[in-house]
Tab-separated table of C-alpha atoms and ligand atoms in Angstrom:
chain	number	residue	atom	x	y	z
Q	1	MET	CA	11.608	6.116	12.458
Q	2	ASN	CA	10.773	6.993	9.002
Q	3	MET	CA	9.783	3.881	7.222
Q	4	ILE	CA	8.959	2.435	3.812
Q	5	PHE	CA	6.854	-0.502	3.306
Q	6	LEU	CA	7.169	-2.488	-0.323
Q	7	GLY	CA	6.129	-4.812	-1.965
Q	8	PRO	CA	3.523	-6.317	-4.543
Q	9	PRO	CA	-0.504	-5.423	-4.454
Q	10	GLY	CA	-2.045	-8.116	-1.996
Q	11	ALA	CA	1.803	-8.285	0.046
Q	12	GLY	CA	-0.638	-7.026	3.047
Q	13	LYS	CA	1.629	-3.792	3.069
Q	14	GLY	CA	-1.377	-1.787	4.332
Q	15	THR	CA	-2.440	-4.515	6.893
Q	16	LEU	CA	0.757	-4.395	8.249
Q	17	ALA	CA	1.447	-0.755	8.096
Q	18	ALA	CA	-1.801	-0.038	10.184
Q	19	MET	CA	-0.916	-2.792	13.179
Q	20	ALA	CA	2.915	-0.711	13.358
Q	21	SER	CA	1.418	2.816	13.025
Q	22	LYS	CA	-0.745	1.726	16.005
Q	23	SER	CA	2.328	0.108	18.043
Q	24	MET	CA	4.698	2.816	17.330
Q	25	GLY	CA	2.662	5.943	17.213
Q	26	VAL	CA	3.224	7.466	13.959
Q	27	PRO	CA	1.148	8.007	10.662
Q	28	HIS	CA	0.821	5.288	8.474
Q	29	ILE	CA	0.723	7.327	4.812
Q	30	SER	CA	-0.465	5.415	1.988
Q	31	THR	CA	-0.710	6.766	-1.257
Q	32	GLY	CA	-3.270	4.468	-2.687
Q	33	ASP	CA	-5.568	5.868	0.467
Q	34	LEU	CA	-5.168	9.557	-0.122
Q	35	PHE	CA	-5.706	9.207	-4.390
Q	36	ARG	CA	-8.894	6.967	-3.360
Q	37	ALA	CA	-10.064	10.036	-0.555
Q	38	ALA	CA	-9.170	12.997	-3.572
Q	39	ILE	CA	-11.876	10.320	-6.063
Q	40	LYS	CA	-14.214	10.103	-3.111
Q	41	ASN	CA	-14.032	13.553	-2.365
Q	42	GLU	CA	-14.317	14.520	-6.184
Q	43	THR	CA	-11.142	16.813	-6.150
Q	44	GLU	CA	-9.623	18.096	-9.071
Q	45	LEU	CA	-6.851	15.417	-8.395
Q	46	GLY	CA	-9.313	12.743	-7.540
Q	47	LYS	CA	-10.838	13.366	-10.995
Q	48	LYS	CA	-7.126	13.385	-12.875
Q	49	VAL	CA	-6.741	9.728	-11.148
Q	50	LYS	CA	-10.206	8.387	-11.344
Q	51	ASP	CA	-9.526	6.071	-14.543
Q	52	ILE	CA	-5.838	5.279	-13.906
Q	53	LEU	CA	-7.155	3.593	-10.520
Q	54	ALA	CA	-9.717	1.585	-11.622
Q	55	GLU	CA	-7.415	0.692	-14.958
Q	56	GLY	CA	-4.504	-0.513	-12.379
Q	57	ARG	CA	-1.724	1.565	-13.662
Q	58	LEU	CA	0.460	3.729	-12.202
Q	59	VAL	CA	-0.515	7.299	-11.226
Q	60	PRO	CA	2.577	9.473	-13.077
Q	61	ASP	CA	5.306	10.675	-10.720
Q	62	ASP	CA	4.856	14.121	-10.554
Q	63	LEU	CA	1.391	13.715	-9.106
Q	64	THR	CA	2.608	11.163	-6.760
Q	65	VAL	CA	5.830	12.853	-5.847
Q	66	ALA	CA	3.915	16.219	-4.794
Q	67	LEU	CA	0.567	14.601	-3.284
Q	68	VAL	CA	3.501	12.937	-0.923
Q	69	ARG	CA	5.961	15.827	-0.136
Q	70	GLU	CA	2.347	17.860	0.848
Q	71	ARG	CA	1.773	14.969	3.483
Q	72	LEU	CA	4.830	14.667	4.970
Q	73	SER	CA	5.291	18.558	5.618
Q	74	LEU	CA	2.274	17.593	8.080
Q	75	ALA	CA	2.934	18.107	11.762
Q	76	ASP	CA	2.403	14.619	12.445
Q	77	ALA	CA	4.688	13.318	9.886
Q	78	ALA	CA	7.833	14.986	11.903
Q	79	VAL	CA	8.230	11.921	14.519
Q	80	GLY	CA	8.147	9.527	11.642
Q	81	TRP	CA	6.111	7.856	9.218
Q	82	ILE	CA	5.603	4.788	7.331
Q	83	LEU	CA	5.086	4.678	3.709
Q	84	ASP	CA	2.567	2.360	2.368
Q	85	GLY	CA	2.793	2.483	-1.379
Q	86	PHE	CA	5.044	4.552	-2.036
Q	87	PRO	CA	7.929	4.622	-3.482
Q	88	ARG	CA	6.969	2.434	-6.687
Q	89	THR	CA	9.258	3.837	-9.030
Q	90	ILE	CA	12.671	4.805	-9.503
Q	91	GLY	CA	12.166	8.199	-10.160
Q	92	GLN	CA	9.349	8.144	-6.927
Q	93	ALA	CA	12.139	7.203	-4.691
Q	94	GLU	CA	15.000	9.603	-5.894
Q	95	ALA	CA	12.745	12.315	-5.338
Q	96	LEU	CA	12.192	11.219	-1.691
Q	97	GLU	CA	15.587	10.784	-1.271
Q	98	ALA	CA	15.461	14.613	-1.592
Q	99	ILE	CA	12.824	15.025	0.658
Q	100	ALA	CA	13.901	12.909	3.738
Q	101	ALA	CA	15.976	10.441	4.773
Q	102	VAL	CA	14.948	7.055	5.012
Q	103	ASN	CA	15.465	4.362	8.159
Q	104	LEU	CA	14.211	0.989	6.724
Q	105	VAL	CA	12.629	-0.337	4.021
Q	106	VAL	CA	10.732	-3.516	4.677
Q	107	ASN	CA	10.093	-5.216	1.632
Q	108	PHE	CA	7.075	-8.207	2.196
Q	109	ASP	CA	7.583	-11.093	-0.082
Q	110	VAL	CA	4.908	-13.133	-0.374
Q	111	PRO	CA	4.177	-15.545	-3.746
Q	112	ASP	CA	2.241	-14.654	-6.686
Q	113	GLU	CA	-0.313	-17.309	-5.803
Q	114	LYS	CA	-0.657	-16.624	-2.649
Q	115	ILE	CA	-1.408	-12.595	-3.752
Q	116	LEU	CA	-4.442	-13.320	-6.043
Q	117	PHE	CA	-5.988	-15.216	-3.285
Q	118	ARG	CA	-6.196	-12.346	-1.367
Q	119	LEU	CA	-6.489	-9.602	-3.822
Q	120	THR	CA	-9.691	-11.809	-5.811
Q	121	GLY	CA	-10.996	-12.476	-2.001
Q	122	ARG	CA	-10.811	-8.743	-0.830
Q	123	ARG	CA	-13.715	-6.773	0.290
Q	124	VAL	CA	-13.964	-3.462	1.756
Q	125	CYS	CA	-15.787	-0.832	4.088
Q	126	LYS	CA	-17.093	2.137	1.735
Q	127	ALA	CA	-17.402	4.029	5.179
Q	128	CYS	CA	-14.590	3.265	7.087
Q	129	GLY	CA	-11.918	1.085	5.045
Q	130	LYS	CA	-11.666	-1.580	6.837
Q	131	VAL	CA	-10.658	-4.831	4.884
Q	132	TYR	CA	-11.887	-8.346	5.423
Q	133	HIS	CA	-11.341	-11.532	3.037
Q	134	VAL	CA	-14.247	-13.369	2.196
Q	135	VAL	CA	-12.468	-16.825	3.549
Q	136	THR	CA	-9.301	-16.029	5.470
Q	137	MET	CA	-11.604	-13.061	7.410
Q	138	PRO	CA	-15.059	-12.942	6.888
Q	139	SER	CA	-17.686	-9.791	8.059
Q	140	LYS	CA	-20.283	-11.518	10.528
Q	141	ALA	CA	-22.601	-10.651	8.253
Q	142	GLU	CA	-22.208	-10.528	4.362
Q	143	GLY	CA	-21.422	-7.387	2.701
Q	144	VAL	CA	-21.523	-5.185	5.842
Q	145	CYS	CA	-18.765	-3.753	8.099
Q	146	ASP	CA	-18.879	-5.354	11.692
Q	147	ALA	CA	-17.143	-2.214	12.675
Q	148	CYS	CA	-19.291	0.606	11.216
Q	149	GLY	CA	-22.411	-1.566	9.203
Q	150	GLY	CA	-21.059	-0.115	6.070
Q	151	GLU	CA	-21.508	-1.628	2.996
Q	152	LEU	CA	-18.405	-3.957	2.084
Q	153	TYR	CA	-17.567	-3.567	-2.432
Q	154	VAL	CA	-14.869	-5.004	-3.943
Q	155	ARG	CA	-12.186	-2.301	-4.956
Q	156	PRO	CA	-12.345	-1.313	-9.058
Q	157	ASP	CA	-8.558	-2.733	-8.818
Q	158	ASP	CA	-9.525	-6.257	-7.356
Q	159	ARG	CA	-10.995	-6.852	-10.445
Q	160	GLU	CA	-9.179	-9.332	-12.589
Q	161	GLU	CA	-7.987	-7.073	-15.806
Q	162	ALA	CA	-6.925	-4.501	-13.422
Q	163	ILE	CA	-4.663	-6.898	-11.432
Q	164	LYS	CA	-2.850	-8.019	-14.591
Q	165	THR	CA	-1.798	-4.465	-15.149
Q	166	ARG	CA	-1.341	-3.965	-11.372
Q	167	LEU	CA	1.119	-6.745	-11.110
Q	168	SER	CA	2.562	-6.137	-14.302
Q	169	ALA	CA	3.492	-2.699	-13.242
Q	170	TYR	CA	4.664	-3.645	-9.839
Q	171	ARG	CA	7.088	-6.274	-11.969
Q	172	GLU	CA	8.423	-3.701	-14.350
Q	173	GLN	CA	8.398	-0.707	-12.550
Q	174	THR	CA	8.461	-1.496	-8.528
Q	175	ALA	CA	10.452	-4.443	-7.961
Q	176	PRO	CA	14.075	-2.775	-9.474
Q	177	LEU	CA	13.499	-0.796	-6.019
Q	178	ILE	CA	14.245	-3.646	-4.538
Q	179	ASP	CA	17.739	-4.026	-5.368
Q	180	TRP	CA	17.785	-0.182	-5.431
Q	181	TYR	CA	17.261	0.174	-1.423
Q	182	GLY	CA	19.894	-3.135	-1.066
Q	183	GLY	CA	22.491	-1.201	-2.354
Q	184	ARG	CA	21.863	1.811	-0.089
Q	185	GLY	CA	21.831	-0.726	3.049
Q	186	SER	CA	18.752	0.425	4.485
Q	187	LEU	CA	16.600	-3.068	2.946
Q	188	ALA	CA	15.089	-6.067	4.853
Q	189	THR	CA	13.351	-8.726	3.673
Q	190	ILE	CA	10.669	-10.800	5.246
Q	191	ASP	CA	8.518	-13.591	4.308
Q	192	GLY	CA	4.926	-11.983	4.077
Q	193	SER	CA	2.851	-14.807	3.569
Q	194	GLY	CA	1.834	-15.947	6.958
Q	195	THR	CA	-1.276	-14.216	9.407
Q	196	PRO	CA	-0.673	-10.586	9.922
Q	197	GLU	CA	0.128	-11.448	13.505
Q	198	ALA	CA	2.975	-13.758	12.506
Q	199	VAL	CA	4.444	-11.677	9.551
Q	200	TYR	CA	3.811	-8.321	12.298
Q	201	ARG	CA	6.085	-10.454	15.394
Q	202	GLU	CA	8.941	-10.544	12.161
Q	203	PHE	CA	8.725	-7.128	11.534
Q	204	ALA	CA	8.868	-6.102	15.142
Q	205	ARG	CA	11.991	-7.746	15.737
Q	206	ILE	CA	13.632	-6.495	12.495
Q	207	ALA	CA	12.556	-3.156	12.907
Q	208	GLY	CA	13.786	-3.251	16.548
Q	209	VAL	CA	10.147	-2.479	18.576
O	1	AMP	P1	-2.925	0.489	-3.400
O	1	AMP	O1	-3.889	0.549	-2.492
O	1	AMP	O2	-1.230	0.831	-2.689
O	1	AMP	O3	-2.744	-0.672	-4.314
O	1	AMP	O4	-2.890	1.945	-4.790
O	1	AMP	C1	-3.720	1.632	-5.282
O	1	AMP	C2	-3.511	2.671	-6.893
O	1	AMP	O5	-3.518	3.646	-6.753
O	1	AMP	C3	-2.428	2.008	-7.412
O	1	AMP	O6	-2.945	0.770	-8.408
O	1	AMP	C4	-1.803	2.808	-8.533
O	1	AMP	O7	-3.131	3.277	-9.265
O	1	AMP	C5	-1.918	4.358	-7.109
O	1	AMP	N1	-0.991	4.535	-6.746
O	1	AMP	C6	-0.917	4.355	-5.140
O	1	AMP	N2	0.000	4.414	-5.000
O	1	AMP	C7	1.387	4.964	-6.272
O	1	AMP	C8	2.433	5.106	-6.417
O	1	AMP	N3	3.500	5.690	-4.912
O	1	AMP	N4	2.399	5.635	-7.789
O	1	AMP	C9	1.783	5.408	-8.538
O	1	AMP	N5	-0.047	5.210	-8.656
O	1	AMP	C10	-0.153	5.110	-7.322
């Protein structure tokens, strides 16, 4: 099954995509993670997008679509996939339509106050990428990853100025995709404000898994 997880930053798309990927045996493809890996490895792409990510702006469609096209051509994507954070513009959705059919678009609906709480409290392991929250999902030892002992950090785009930019990019460029996919009959909106387990149960019901 080919799926898209849609929603504002902090909606829980990444957490839910990781859970669904594990239980359904399809790859979790996060364009944000792919860009962050390119930055960490100092590739040509990484150098181009570093400042864009730090400021919370959207990477241009041509770079983003090329990255996704390449990722979807890998062997593991033949069984299906979950796209997390792509598409984020109508242009990207049109480009994806020409690459592959999408079976289900899940739109995670979360109120603004909750999004801010989630993003400002988010901590991420530098080494393995595991995500924590200082209040709702703290690590056992402050600043240290439970899973691998790596150092926890605040994503540069989880700082207040960048959060504002990301939320306005979402409202202006990404939210119109809700109607775009709604008109194609592949959209399901679910309440993303509960615990990951509660949201997953609702997702599993809708996806029939
Ligand atoms: P995320 O981890 O999904 O919040 O993405 C982090 C950042 O990566 C975004 O704020 C953008 O700068 C960039 N990014 C990720 N996905 C896309 C996309 N589909 N289009 C443009 N920029 C993206």
